[in-house]
Short mmCIF file of C-alpha atoms in Angstrom, two decimals:
data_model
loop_
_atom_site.label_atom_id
_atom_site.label_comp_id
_atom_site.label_asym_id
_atom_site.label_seq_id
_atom_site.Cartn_x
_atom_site.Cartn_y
_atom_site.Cartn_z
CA UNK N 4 -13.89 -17.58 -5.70
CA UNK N 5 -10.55 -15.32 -6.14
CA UNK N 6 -7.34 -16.50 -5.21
CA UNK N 7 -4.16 -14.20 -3.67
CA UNK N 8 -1.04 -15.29 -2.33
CA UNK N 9 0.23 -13.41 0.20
CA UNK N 10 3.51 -13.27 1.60
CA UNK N 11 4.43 -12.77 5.28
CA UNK N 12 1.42 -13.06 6.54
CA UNK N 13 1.54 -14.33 10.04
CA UNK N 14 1.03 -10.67 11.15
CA UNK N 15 1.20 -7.15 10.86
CA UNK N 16 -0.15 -6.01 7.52
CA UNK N 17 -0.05 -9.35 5.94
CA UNK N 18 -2.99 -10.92 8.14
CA UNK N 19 -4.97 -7.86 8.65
CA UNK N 20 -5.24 -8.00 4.29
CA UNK N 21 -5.53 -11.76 4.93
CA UNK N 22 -8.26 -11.59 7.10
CA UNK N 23 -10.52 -9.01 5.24
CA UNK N 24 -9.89 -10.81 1.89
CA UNK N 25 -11.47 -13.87 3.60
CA UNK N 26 -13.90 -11.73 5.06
CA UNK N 27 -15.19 -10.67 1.18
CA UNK N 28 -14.67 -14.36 0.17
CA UNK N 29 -11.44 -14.96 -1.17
CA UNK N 30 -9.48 -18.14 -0.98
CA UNK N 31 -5.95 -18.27 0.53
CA UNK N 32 -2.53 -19.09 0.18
CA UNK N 33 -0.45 -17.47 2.72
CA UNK N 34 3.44 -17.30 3.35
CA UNK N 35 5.23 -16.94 6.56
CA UNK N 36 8.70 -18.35 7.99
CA UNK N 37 7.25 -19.41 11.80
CA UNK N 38 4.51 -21.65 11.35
CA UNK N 39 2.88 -22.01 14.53
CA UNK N 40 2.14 -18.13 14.04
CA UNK N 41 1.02 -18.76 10.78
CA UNK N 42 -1.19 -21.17 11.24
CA UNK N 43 -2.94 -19.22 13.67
CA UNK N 44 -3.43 -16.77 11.48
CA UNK N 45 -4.61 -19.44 8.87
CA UNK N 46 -7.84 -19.95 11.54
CA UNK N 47 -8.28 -16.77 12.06
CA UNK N 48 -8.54 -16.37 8.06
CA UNK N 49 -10.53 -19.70 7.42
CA UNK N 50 -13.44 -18.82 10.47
CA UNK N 51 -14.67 -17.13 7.03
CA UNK N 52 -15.63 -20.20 5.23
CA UNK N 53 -13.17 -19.52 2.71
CA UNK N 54 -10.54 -22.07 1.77
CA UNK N 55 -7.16 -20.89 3.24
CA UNK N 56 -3.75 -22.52 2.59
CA UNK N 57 -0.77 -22.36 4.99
CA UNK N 58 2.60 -22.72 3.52
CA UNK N 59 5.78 -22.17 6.45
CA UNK N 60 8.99 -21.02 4.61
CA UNK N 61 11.62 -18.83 3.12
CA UNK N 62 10.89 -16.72 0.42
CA UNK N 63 13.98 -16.82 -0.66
CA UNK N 64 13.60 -20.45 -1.74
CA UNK N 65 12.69 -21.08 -4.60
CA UNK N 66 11.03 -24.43 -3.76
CA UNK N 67 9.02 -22.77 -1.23
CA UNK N 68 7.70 -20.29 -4.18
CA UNK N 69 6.89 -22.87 -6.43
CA UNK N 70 4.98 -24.70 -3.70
CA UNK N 71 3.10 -21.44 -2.86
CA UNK N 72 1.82 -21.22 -6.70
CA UNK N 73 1.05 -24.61 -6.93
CA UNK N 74 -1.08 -24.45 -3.90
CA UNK N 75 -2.98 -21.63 -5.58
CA UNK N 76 -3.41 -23.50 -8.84
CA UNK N 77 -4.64 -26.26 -6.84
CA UNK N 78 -7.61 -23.39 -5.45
CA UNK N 79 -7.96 -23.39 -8.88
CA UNK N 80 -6.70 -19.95 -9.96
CA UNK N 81 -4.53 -17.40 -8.82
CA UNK N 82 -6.07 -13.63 -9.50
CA UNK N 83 -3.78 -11.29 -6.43
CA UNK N 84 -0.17 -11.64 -5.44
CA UNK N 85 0.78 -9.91 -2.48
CA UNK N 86 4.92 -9.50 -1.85
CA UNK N 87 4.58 -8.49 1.87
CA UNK N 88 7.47 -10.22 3.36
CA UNK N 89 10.04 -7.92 4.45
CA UNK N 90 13.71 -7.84 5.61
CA UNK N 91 15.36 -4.49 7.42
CA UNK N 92 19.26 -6.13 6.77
CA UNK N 93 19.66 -4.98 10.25
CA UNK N 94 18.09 -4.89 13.78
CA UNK N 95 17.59 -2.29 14.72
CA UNK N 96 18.53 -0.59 11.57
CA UNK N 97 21.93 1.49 11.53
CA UNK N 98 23.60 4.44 9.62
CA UNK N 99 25.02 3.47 6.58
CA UNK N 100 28.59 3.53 7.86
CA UNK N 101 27.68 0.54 9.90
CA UNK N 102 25.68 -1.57 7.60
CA UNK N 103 27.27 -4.73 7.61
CA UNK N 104 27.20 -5.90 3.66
CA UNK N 105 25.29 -9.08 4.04
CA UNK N 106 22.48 -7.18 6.10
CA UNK N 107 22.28 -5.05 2.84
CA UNK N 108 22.25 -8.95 0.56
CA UNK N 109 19.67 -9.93 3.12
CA UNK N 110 17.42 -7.11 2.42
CA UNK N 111 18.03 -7.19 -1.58
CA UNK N 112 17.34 -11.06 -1.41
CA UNK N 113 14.32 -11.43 0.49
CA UNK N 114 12.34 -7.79 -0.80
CA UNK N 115 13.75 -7.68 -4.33
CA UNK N 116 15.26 -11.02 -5.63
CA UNK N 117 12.63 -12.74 -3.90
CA UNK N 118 9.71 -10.68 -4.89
CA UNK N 119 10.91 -11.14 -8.31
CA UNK N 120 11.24 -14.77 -8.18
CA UNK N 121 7.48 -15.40 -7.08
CA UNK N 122 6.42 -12.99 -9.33
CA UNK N 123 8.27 -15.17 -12.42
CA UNK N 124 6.54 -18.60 -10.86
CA UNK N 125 3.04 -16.91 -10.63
CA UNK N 126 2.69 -14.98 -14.08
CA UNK N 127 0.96 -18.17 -15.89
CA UNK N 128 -1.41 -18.38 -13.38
CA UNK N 129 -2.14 -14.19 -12.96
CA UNK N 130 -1.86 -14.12 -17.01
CA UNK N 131 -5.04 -16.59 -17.29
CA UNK N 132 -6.65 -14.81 -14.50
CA UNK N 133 -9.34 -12.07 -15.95
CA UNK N 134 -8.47 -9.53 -13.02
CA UNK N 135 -4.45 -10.14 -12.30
CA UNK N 136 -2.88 -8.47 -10.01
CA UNK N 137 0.26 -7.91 -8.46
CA UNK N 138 0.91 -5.24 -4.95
CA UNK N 139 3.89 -4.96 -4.01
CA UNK N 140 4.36 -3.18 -0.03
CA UNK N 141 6.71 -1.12 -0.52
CA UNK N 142 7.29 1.82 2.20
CA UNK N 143 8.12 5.87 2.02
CA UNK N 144 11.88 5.03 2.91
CA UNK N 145 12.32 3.93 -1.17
CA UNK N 146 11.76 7.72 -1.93
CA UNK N 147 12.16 9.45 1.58
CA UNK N 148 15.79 9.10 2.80
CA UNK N 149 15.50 8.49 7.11
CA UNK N 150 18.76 8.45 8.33
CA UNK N 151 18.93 4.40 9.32
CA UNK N 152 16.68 3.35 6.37
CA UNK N 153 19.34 3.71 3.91
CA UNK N 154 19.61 -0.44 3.47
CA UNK N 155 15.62 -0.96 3.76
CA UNK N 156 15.00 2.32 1.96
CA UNK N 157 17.11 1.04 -1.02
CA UNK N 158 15.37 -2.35 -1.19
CA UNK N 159 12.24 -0.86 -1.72
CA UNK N 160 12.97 1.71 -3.90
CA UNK N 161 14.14 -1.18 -6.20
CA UNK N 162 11.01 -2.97 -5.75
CA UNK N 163 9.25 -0.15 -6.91
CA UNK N 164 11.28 -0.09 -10.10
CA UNK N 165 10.63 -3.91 -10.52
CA UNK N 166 7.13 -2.98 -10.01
CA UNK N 167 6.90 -0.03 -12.45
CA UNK N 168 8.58 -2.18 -15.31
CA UNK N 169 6.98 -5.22 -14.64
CA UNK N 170 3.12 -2.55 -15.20
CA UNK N 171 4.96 -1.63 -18.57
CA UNK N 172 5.59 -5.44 -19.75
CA UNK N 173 2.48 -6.53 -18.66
CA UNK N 174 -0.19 -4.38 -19.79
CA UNK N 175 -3.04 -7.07 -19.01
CA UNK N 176 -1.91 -6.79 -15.11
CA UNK N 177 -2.41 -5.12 -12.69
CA UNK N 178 0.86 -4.05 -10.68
CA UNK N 179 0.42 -1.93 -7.73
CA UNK N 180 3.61 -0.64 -5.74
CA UNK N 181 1.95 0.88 -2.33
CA UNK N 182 3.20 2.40 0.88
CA UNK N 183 1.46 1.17 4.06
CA UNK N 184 2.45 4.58 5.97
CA UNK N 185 2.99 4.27 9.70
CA UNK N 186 2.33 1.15 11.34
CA UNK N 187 3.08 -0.10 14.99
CA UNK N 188 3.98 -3.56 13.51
CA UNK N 189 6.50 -6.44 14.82
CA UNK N 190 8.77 -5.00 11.43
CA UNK N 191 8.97 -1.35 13.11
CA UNK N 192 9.54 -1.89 16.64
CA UNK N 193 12.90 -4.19 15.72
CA UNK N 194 13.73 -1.67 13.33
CA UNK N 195 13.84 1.16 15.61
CA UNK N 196 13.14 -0.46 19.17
CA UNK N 197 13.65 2.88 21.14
CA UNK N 198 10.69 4.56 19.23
CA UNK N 199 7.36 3.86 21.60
CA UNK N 200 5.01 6.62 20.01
CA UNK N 201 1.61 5.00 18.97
CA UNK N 202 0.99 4.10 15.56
CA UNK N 203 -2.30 3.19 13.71
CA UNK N 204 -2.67 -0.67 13.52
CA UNK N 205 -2.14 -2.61 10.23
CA UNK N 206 -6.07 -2.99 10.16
CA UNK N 207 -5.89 0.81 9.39
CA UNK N 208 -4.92 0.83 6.30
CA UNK N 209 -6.42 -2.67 4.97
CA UNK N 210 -9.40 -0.14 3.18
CA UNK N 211 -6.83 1.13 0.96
CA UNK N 212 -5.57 -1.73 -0.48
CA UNK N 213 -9.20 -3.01 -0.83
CA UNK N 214 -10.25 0.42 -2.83
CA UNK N 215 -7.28 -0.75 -5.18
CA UNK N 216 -8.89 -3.94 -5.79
CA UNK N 217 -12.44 -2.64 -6.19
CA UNK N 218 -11.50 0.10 -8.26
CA UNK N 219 -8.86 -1.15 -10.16
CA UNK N 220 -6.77 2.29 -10.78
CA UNK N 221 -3.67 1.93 -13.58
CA UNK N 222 -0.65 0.38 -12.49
CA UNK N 223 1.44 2.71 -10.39
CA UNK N 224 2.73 3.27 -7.10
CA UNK N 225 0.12 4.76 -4.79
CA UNK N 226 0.08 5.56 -0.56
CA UNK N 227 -1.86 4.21 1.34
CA UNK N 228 -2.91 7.92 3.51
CA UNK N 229 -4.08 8.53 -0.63
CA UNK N 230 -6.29 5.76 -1.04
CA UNK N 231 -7.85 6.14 2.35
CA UNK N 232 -9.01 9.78 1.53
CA UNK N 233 -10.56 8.51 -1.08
CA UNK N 234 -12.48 5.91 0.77
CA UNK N 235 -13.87 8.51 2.78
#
């Protein structure tokens, strides 16, 4: 069976992809820092029949990382990494002029530094794997500039770079740098709590991310509205 470690995946986006990867048969190793949360969403994931590790932490630790690639070499392989854990820096986000500087560290740590970190741990293990691949949830704020999403926005728009030069020095991976869209998630409501228009659900967009794995396009950054359409 694959393997994919997924980060932040107590909710939102991050156990909707959880879920259907168990669904098609995929073993587990999921990240989130509350783990009561997390191991419910472990069940929900291991109802499946697949195996499903549940590892509570930090990202930002590098222990933690090295425990969740060791739990995937103990599932014997590790073929998807999924850097899904997010910070905003701020809640609920604010103009630039009022970023406080360690929001902005916060965000860099946990969606860049961090993402980088797990990425170093895992490439061994996504090397030796004959399909290796990396997504990295990124969001339109890294090209789009929201007034508020300046500290996020930034974050991910240096993921993306990570992303795209990480596809370029490993040519036998691949590294996928994709924007969920609009979500009603837990992420969005504390980033802009005043904002109560409906939004499609995280399980939305989970067919785009599979069409990446089932079709295996070049490295790149893609949307996810993009890779629905061509579901359809």
């Amino acid at each position: 069976m694959p393997v994919a470690v997924i980060t932040g995946a107590s909710k939102g986006l991050g156990r909707a992809l959880a879920e259907e990867l168990a669904r098609r048969g995929w073993d587990l190793v999921l990240d989130a820092r509350t783990a009561r949360v997390l191991e419910e969403t472990a069940r929900a994931a291991g109802a499946h029949g697949t195996r499903v590790v549940a590892l509570a932490g930090d990202v930002t630790d590098a222990t933690h990382r090295a425990e969740l690639v060791a739990a995937a070499a103990g599932l014997g392989s590790l073929d998807l990494l999924v850097s899904n854990a997010s910070a905003l820096g701020a809640e609920p986000l604010v103009r630039l002029d009022a970023l406080p500087p360690a929001g902005l560290r916060a965000a860099l740590e946990t969606n860049v530094v961090a993402a980088l970190g797990l990425v170093q741990e895992a490439l061994p293990l996504l090397r030796a794997s004959a399909a290796g691949a990396v997504i990295a949830v990124s969001s339109d704020a890294a090209a789009e500039a929201y007034e508020t999403w300046g500290g996020y926005g930034a974050s991910k728009a240096a993921l993306d770079h990570l992303a795209a030069v990480l596809a370029v020095e490993e040519p036998g991976l691949r590294v996928w740098s994709v924007d969920p869209g609009d979500m009603g998630t837990d992420l969005y409501a504390a980033a802009v709590p005043d904002d109560t228009d409906p939004r499609p659900a995280p399980e939305a967009v989970v067919p785009g991310f599979l069409r990446l794995l089932e079709r295996r396009p070049a490295s790149g950054r893609y949307a996810a509205p993009a890779l629905l359409e061509a579901t359809a």
